[in-house]
mmCIF file of C-alpha atoms in Angstrom:
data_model
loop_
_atom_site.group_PDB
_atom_site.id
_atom_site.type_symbol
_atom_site.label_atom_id
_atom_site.label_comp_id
_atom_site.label_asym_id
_atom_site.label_seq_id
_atom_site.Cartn_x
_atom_site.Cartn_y
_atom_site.Cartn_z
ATOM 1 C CA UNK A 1 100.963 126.041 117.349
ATOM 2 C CA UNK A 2 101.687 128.803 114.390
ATOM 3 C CA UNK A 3 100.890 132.185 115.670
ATOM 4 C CA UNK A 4 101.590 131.445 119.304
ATOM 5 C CA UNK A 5 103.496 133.907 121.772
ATOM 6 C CA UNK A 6 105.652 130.908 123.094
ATOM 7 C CA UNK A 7 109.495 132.292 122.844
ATOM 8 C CA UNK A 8 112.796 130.349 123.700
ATOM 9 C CA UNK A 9 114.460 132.879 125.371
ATOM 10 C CA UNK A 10 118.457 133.039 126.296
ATOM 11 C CA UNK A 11 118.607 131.325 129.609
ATOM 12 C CA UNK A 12 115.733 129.607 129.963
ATOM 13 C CA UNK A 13 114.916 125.946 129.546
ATOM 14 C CA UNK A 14 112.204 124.636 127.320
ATOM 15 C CA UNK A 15 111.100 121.258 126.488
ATOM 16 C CA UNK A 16 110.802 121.089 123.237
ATOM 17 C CA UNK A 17 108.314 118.189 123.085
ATOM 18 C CA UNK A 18 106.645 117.981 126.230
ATOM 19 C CA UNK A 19 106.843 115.463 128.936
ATOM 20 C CA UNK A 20 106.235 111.303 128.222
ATOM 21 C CA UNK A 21 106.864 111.477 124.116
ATOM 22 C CA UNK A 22 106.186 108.018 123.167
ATOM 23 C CA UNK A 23 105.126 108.685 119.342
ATOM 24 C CA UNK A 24 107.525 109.996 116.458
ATOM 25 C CA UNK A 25 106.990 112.928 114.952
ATOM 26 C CA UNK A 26 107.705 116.544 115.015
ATOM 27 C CA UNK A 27 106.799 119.284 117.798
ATOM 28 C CA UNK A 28 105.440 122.570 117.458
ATOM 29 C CA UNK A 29 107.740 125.304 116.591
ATOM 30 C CA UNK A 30 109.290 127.705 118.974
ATOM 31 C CA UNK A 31 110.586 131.204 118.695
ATOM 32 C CA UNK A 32 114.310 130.982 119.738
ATOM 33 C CA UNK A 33 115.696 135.047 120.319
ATOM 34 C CA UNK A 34 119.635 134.183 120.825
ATOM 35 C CA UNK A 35 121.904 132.322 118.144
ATOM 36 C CA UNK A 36 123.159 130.181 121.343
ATOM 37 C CA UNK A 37 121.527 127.079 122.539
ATOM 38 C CA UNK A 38 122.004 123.511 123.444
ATOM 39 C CA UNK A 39 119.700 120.828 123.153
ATOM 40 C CA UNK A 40 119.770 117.843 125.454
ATOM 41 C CA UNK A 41 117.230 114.763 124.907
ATOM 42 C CA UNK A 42 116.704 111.593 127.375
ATOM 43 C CA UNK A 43 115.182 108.416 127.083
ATOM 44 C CA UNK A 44 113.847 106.311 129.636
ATOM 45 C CA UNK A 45 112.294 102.952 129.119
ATOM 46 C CA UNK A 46 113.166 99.121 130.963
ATOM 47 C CA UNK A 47 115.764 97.358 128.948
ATOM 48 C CA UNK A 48 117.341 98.454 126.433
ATOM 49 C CA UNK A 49 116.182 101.898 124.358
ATOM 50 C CA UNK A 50 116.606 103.667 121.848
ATOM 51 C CA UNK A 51 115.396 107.274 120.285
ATOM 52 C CA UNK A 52 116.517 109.314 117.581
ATOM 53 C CA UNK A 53 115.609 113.705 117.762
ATOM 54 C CA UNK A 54 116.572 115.830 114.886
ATOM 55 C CA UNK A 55 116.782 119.671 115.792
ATOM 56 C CA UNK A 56 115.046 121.186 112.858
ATOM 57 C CA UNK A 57 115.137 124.865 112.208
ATOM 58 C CA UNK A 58 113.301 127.742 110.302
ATOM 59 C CA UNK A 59 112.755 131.149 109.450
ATOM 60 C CA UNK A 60 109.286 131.381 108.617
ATOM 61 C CA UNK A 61 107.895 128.984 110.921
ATOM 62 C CA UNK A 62 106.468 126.896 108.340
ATOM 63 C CA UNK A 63 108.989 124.800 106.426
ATOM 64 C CA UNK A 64 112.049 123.219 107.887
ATOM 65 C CA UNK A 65 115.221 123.576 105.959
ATOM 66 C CA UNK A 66 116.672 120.752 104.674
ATOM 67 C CA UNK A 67 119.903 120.379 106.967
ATOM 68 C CA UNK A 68 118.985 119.882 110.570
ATOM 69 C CA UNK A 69 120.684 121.775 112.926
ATOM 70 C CA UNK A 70 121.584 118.679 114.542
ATOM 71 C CA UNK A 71 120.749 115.091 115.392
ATOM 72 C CA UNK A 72 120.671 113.248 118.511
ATOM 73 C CA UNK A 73 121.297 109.836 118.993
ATOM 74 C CA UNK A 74 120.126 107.823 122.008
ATOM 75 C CA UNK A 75 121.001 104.036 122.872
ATOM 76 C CA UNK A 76 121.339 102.226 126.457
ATOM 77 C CA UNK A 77 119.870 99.973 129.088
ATOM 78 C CA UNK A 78 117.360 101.466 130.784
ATOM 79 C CA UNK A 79 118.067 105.019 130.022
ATOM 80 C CA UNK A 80 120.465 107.272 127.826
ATOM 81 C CA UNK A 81 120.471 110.976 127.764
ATOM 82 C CA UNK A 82 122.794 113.419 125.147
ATOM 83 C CA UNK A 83 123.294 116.965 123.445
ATOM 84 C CA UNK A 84 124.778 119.199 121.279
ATOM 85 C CA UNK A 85 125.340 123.010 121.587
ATOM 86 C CA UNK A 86 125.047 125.737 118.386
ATOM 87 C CA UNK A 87 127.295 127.878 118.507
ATOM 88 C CA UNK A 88 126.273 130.741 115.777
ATOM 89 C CA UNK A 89 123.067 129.542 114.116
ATOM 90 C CA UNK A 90 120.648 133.027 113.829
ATOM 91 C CA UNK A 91 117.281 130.671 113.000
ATOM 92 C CA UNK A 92 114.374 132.174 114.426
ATOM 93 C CA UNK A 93 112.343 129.059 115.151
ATOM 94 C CA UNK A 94 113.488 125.472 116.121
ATOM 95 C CA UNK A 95 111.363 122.371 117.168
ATOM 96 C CA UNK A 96 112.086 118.481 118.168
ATOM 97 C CA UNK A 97 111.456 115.902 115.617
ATOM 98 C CA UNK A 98 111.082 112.367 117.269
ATOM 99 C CA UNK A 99 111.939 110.061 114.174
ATOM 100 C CA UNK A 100 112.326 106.600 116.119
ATOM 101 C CA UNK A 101 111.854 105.293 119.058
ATOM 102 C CA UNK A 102 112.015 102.021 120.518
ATOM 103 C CA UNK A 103 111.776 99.711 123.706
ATOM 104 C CA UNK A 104 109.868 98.682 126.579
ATOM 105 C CA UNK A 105 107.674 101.248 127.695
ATOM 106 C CA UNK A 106 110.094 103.874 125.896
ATOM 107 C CA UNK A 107 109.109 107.725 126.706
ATOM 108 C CA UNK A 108 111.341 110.537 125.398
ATOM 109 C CA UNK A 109 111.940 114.402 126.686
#
């Protein structure tokens, strides 16, 4: 979605990949205005599953730097959800990168 008006804006909440992920792969980045955010990601699935999200971030949009912002790290039966807050980290964009999932019917947000 390059050249899209979609911001993150302080306050708000935004899901970063959209609703029933079941695929890896990254999302579309999204203009973030504050250095402040958390990011929270939840799996759902019978049985046990499992997902792995990597915050990537930018300043151009285009490339991701090389260090993620952060990486989240979901395993349990049924469902697991977790986080992470930034506390000072001025990138302009950010987007969700699925890079596993796995389990019965698995879906991510």
């Amino acid at each position: 979605m390059a050249g899209s008006n979609v911001w993150l804006k302080s306050g708000k909440v935004y899901n970063l990949l959209g609703t029933g992920v079941t695929t890896t792969g990254a999302g579309s980045w999204l203009y973030k205005d504050s250095p402040h955010a958390t990011f929270q990601a939840t799996v759902v699935g019978t049985g046990a599953v499992t997902a792995t999200v990597t915050i990537e971030v930018s300043n151009d949009a285009t490339y991701a730097v090389s260090t993620v912002a952060g990486t989240i790290t979901l395993s349990g039966t049924t469902s697991s959800s977790d986080g992470f807050t930034t506390t000072s980290a001025p990138w302009k964009y950010v987007r969700a990168n699925v890079t596993a999932i796995s389990g019965t019917g698995a879906t991510l947000s």
